[in-house]
Amino acid sequence: MKLLVVEDDPDLRRQLVSALESKNYTVEETEDGEEALYMGQEYPYDLAIVDLGLPKMSGIEVIKKWREEGKEFPIIILTARGDWQDKVEGLEAGADDYLVKPFHMEELNARLNALLRRAAGHAKPVLEFGPLKLDTTGSVVYLNDDIVKLTSYEYRTLEYLILNAGKTISKSELTEHLYHQDFDRDSNVLEVFVRRLRQKLDPDQTLQPITTVRGLGYRFALDNKEKA
């Protein structure tokens, strides 16, 4: 999952980015509203965390313009304690949730985790696909109740495919959500991640969780118990 953090306080921004990256998110950041607007318009994000008191353009204006342009990714706003008018205005502008400063990183992670699951149509934090389980809260994958050891990029690849289960995801879309915008992307590396995932999740080649749709991309093919 790729997140955008918009916060003009450099210390808080660094804390947010560090905490989110430790949870296996790909995180991009900016400190002002104008750049945030541009980034949200030009790059695909799965969720944005937006402070309302920004230089150059307020967080409210940024959110309104994103929504007017059809951007549907979930948005969490950050507000100062007691500014209930800001919370209301932010939600009316199109934000999905809010956090009051100061807040605990655990609460932020729980809120954004819930929003990402909801956006993908899942209600529970643990997604089950036959013998395969994905714990979105702990970023852990289980196969037959045994933990599968994945690298950070392997986990991100699998999580994105699972949260879009049944859809064919192109290599370009997958790399857009795995890497920072200025990263030197190589589709051959993505193929390595998928091959490793297949080896770790399906050593006997009986489950076939990830299928290749020739010329189009990859698809997570297992049925979710919650939706069955």
XYZ file of C-alpha atoms in Angstrom:
228
model
C 0.000 0.000 0.000
C 1.295 3.448 -0.926
C 0.476 6.325 1.443
C 0.851 10.102 1.188
C 1.689 12.055 4.363
C 0.984 15.807 4.231
C 2.282 17.526 7.369
C 4.233 20.788 7.749
C 5.716 19.954 11.159
C 9.030 18.290 10.196
C 9.393 16.331 13.445
C 5.880 14.902 13.304
C 6.242 14.178 9.597
C 9.439 12.214 10.192
C 7.783 10.265 13.015
C 4.799 9.434 10.815
C 6.909 8.312 7.881
C 9.200 6.203 10.062
C 6.292 4.541 11.918
C 4.380 3.782 8.712
C 7.402 2.431 6.867
C 8.034 0.093 9.806
C 4.536 -1.322 9.084
C 5.536 -2.160 5.485
C 3.818 0.823 3.858
C 5.426 2.704 1.001
C 5.276 6.336 2.127
C 5.717 9.619 0.251
C 5.633 12.974 1.999
C 5.232 16.696 1.504
C 4.956 19.736 3.734
C 2.695 22.088 1.770
C -0.782 22.011 0.278
C 0.093 22.919 -3.302
C 2.547 20.052 -3.677
C 0.110 17.708 -1.941
C -2.595 18.628 -4.453
C -0.231 17.930 -7.347
C 0.977 14.614 -5.924
C -2.571 13.401 -5.296
C -3.511 14.355 -8.842
C -0.528 12.752 -10.554
C 0.323 9.632 -8.529
C -1.740 6.669 -7.307
C -2.122 6.503 -3.533
C -4.092 4.045 -1.445
C -4.606 6.533 1.413
C -3.603 10.063 2.423
C -2.962 11.518 5.874
C -3.507 15.280 5.717
C -2.903 17.995 8.302
C -5.421 20.805 7.863
C -3.132 23.718 8.763
C -0.799 23.715 5.754
C 1.184 26.492 4.024
C 0.300 27.618 0.469
C -3.047 25.769 0.438
C -5.094 24.479 3.369
C -5.762 20.803 3.864
C -9.493 21.503 3.424
C -8.897 23.016 -0.039
C -6.649 20.106 -1.050
C -9.246 17.522 -0.033
C -12.086 19.404 -1.773
C -10.138 19.602 -5.040
C -9.155 15.918 -4.906
C -12.772 14.896 -4.392
C -14.017 17.275 -7.106
C -11.580 15.600 -9.496
C -12.859 12.131 -8.596
C -9.998 10.973 -6.361
C -11.522 8.293 -4.156
C -8.621 7.131 -1.954
C -9.405 7.270 1.804
C -8.251 10.372 3.675
C -7.475 10.798 7.373
C -7.228 14.390 8.602
C -5.097 15.595 11.513
C -6.562 18.356 13.679
C -5.615 20.277 16.806
C -7.425 19.418 20.036
C -10.653 21.368 20.468
C -10.983 22.492 16.835
C -14.263 20.686 16.304
C -15.202 23.037 13.450
C -12.143 21.844 11.530
C -13.169 18.218 12.026
C -16.653 18.890 10.677
C -15.371 20.934 7.743
C -12.765 18.299 6.924
C -15.304 15.486 6.924
C -17.723 17.547 4.843
C -14.925 18.235 2.346
C -14.570 14.501 1.799
C -12.264 13.126 4.500
C -13.113 9.664 5.847
C -11.782 9.925 9.403
C -9.832 12.217 11.718
C -7.264 12.096 14.489
C -6.714 14.759 17.128
C -3.129 15.767 17.939
C -1.340 14.465 19.905
C -2.197 10.873 19.058
C -0.643 7.437 19.428
C 0.840 5.839 16.322
C -0.990 2.613 17.200
C -4.313 4.430 16.883
C -3.320 5.909 13.524
C -2.284 2.495 12.248
C -5.569 0.958 13.380
C -7.604 3.723 11.706
C -5.811 3.576 8.365
C -5.772 -0.215 8.410
C -9.555 -0.226 8.838
C -10.022 2.317 6.037
C -7.825 0.354 3.630
C -9.734 -2.864 4.377
C -13.074 -1.106 3.994
C -12.004 0.402 0.664
C -11.167 -3.121 -0.522
C -14.493 -4.489 0.744
C -13.216 -6.349 3.814
C -14.567 -5.984 7.353
C -12.169 -8.157 9.353
C -8.435 -7.561 9.948
C -7.545 -11.196 9.209
C -8.372 -12.223 5.638
C -8.695 -15.963 5.029
C -8.302 -17.753 1.717
C -8.437 -21.475 2.406
C -5.166 -22.411 4.165
C -3.774 -18.924 3.555
C -4.310 -16.046 6.014
C -3.236 -12.416 5.849
C -3.196 -10.497 9.142
C -3.372 -6.879 7.976
C -2.856 -5.552 11.503
C 0.383 -7.383 12.175
C 1.512 -7.610 8.515
C 1.871 -11.375 8.912
C 1.022 -14.180 6.473
C 0.137 -17.711 7.554
C -0.015 -20.910 5.542
C -1.745 -23.767 7.386
C -1.334 -21.651 10.577
C 2.450 -21.487 10.137
C 4.053 -18.054 9.646
C 5.409 -17.507 6.143
C 8.616 -15.474 6.225
C 8.392 -12.744 3.602
C 10.610 -9.796 2.766
C 9.061 -6.330 2.981
C 8.556 -6.116 -0.791
C 7.188 -9.642 -1.005
C 4.631 -8.778 1.670
C 3.655 -5.524 -0.052
C 3.211 -7.328 -3.360
C 1.023 -10.010 -1.812
C -1.033 -7.560 0.251
C -1.853 -5.418 -2.772
C -2.878 -8.450 -4.818
C -5.013 -9.808 -1.971
C -6.766 -6.487 -1.325
C -7.601 -6.502 -5.027
C -8.426 -10.229 -5.142
C -10.147 -11.316 -8.335
C -8.920 -8.285 -10.292
C -6.147 -8.422 -12.866
C -3.395 -6.036 -11.741
C -0.945 -4.841 -14.363
C 2.768 -4.790 -13.640
C 2.800 -1.011 -13.991
C -0.022 -0.589 -11.442
C 1.678 -2.949 -9.029
C 5.029 -1.160 -9.262
C 3.290 2.226 -8.824
C 1.931 1.032 -5.473
C 5.139 -0.690 -4.339
C 7.755 1.958 -4.998
C 8.342 5.642 -4.400
C 7.717 7.838 -7.435
C 11.432 8.501 -8.012
C 12.471 4.833 -7.655
C 14.155 3.109 -10.600
C 11.507 0.480 -11.329
C 12.314 -2.801 -13.023
C 9.524 -5.191 -14.000
C 12.004 -8.074 -13.849
C 12.365 -7.483 -10.099
C 8.581 -7.677 -9.735
C 8.627 -11.042 -11.501
C 11.176 -12.229 -8.945
C 8.872 -11.183 -6.072
C 5.945 -13.063 -7.616
C 8.056 -16.167 -8.246
C 9.274 -16.175 -4.637
C 5.722 -15.741 -3.354
C 4.568 -18.711 -5.394
C 7.396 -20.824 -4.024
C 6.663 -19.846 -0.409
C 2.854 -19.963 -0.555
C 2.464 -22.931 -2.863
C 5.491 -25.233 -2.541
C 3.507 -28.230 -3.840
C 1.953 -26.205 -6.690
C -1.549 -27.246 -5.644
C -2.947 -23.945 -4.350
C -2.038 -21.616 -7.260
C -2.851 -18.378 -5.381
C -1.315 -16.027 -7.952
C -2.087 -16.514 -11.621
C -0.499 -14.766 -14.588
C -2.926 -13.207 -17.056
C -0.826 -13.213 -20.210
C -0.094 -9.732 -21.473
C -2.116 -8.083 -18.696
C -0.559 -8.828 -15.295
C -1.280 -10.868 -12.174
C -4.404 -11.902 -10.310
C -4.897 -13.298 -6.800
C -7.225 -16.188 -7.548
C -8.277 -17.669 -4.187
C -11.741 -17.070 -2.722
C -12.074 -15.135 0.519
C -13.971 -17.028 3.243
C -15.590 -13.778 4.409
C -17.148 -13.300 0.973
C -17.836 -16.946 0.206
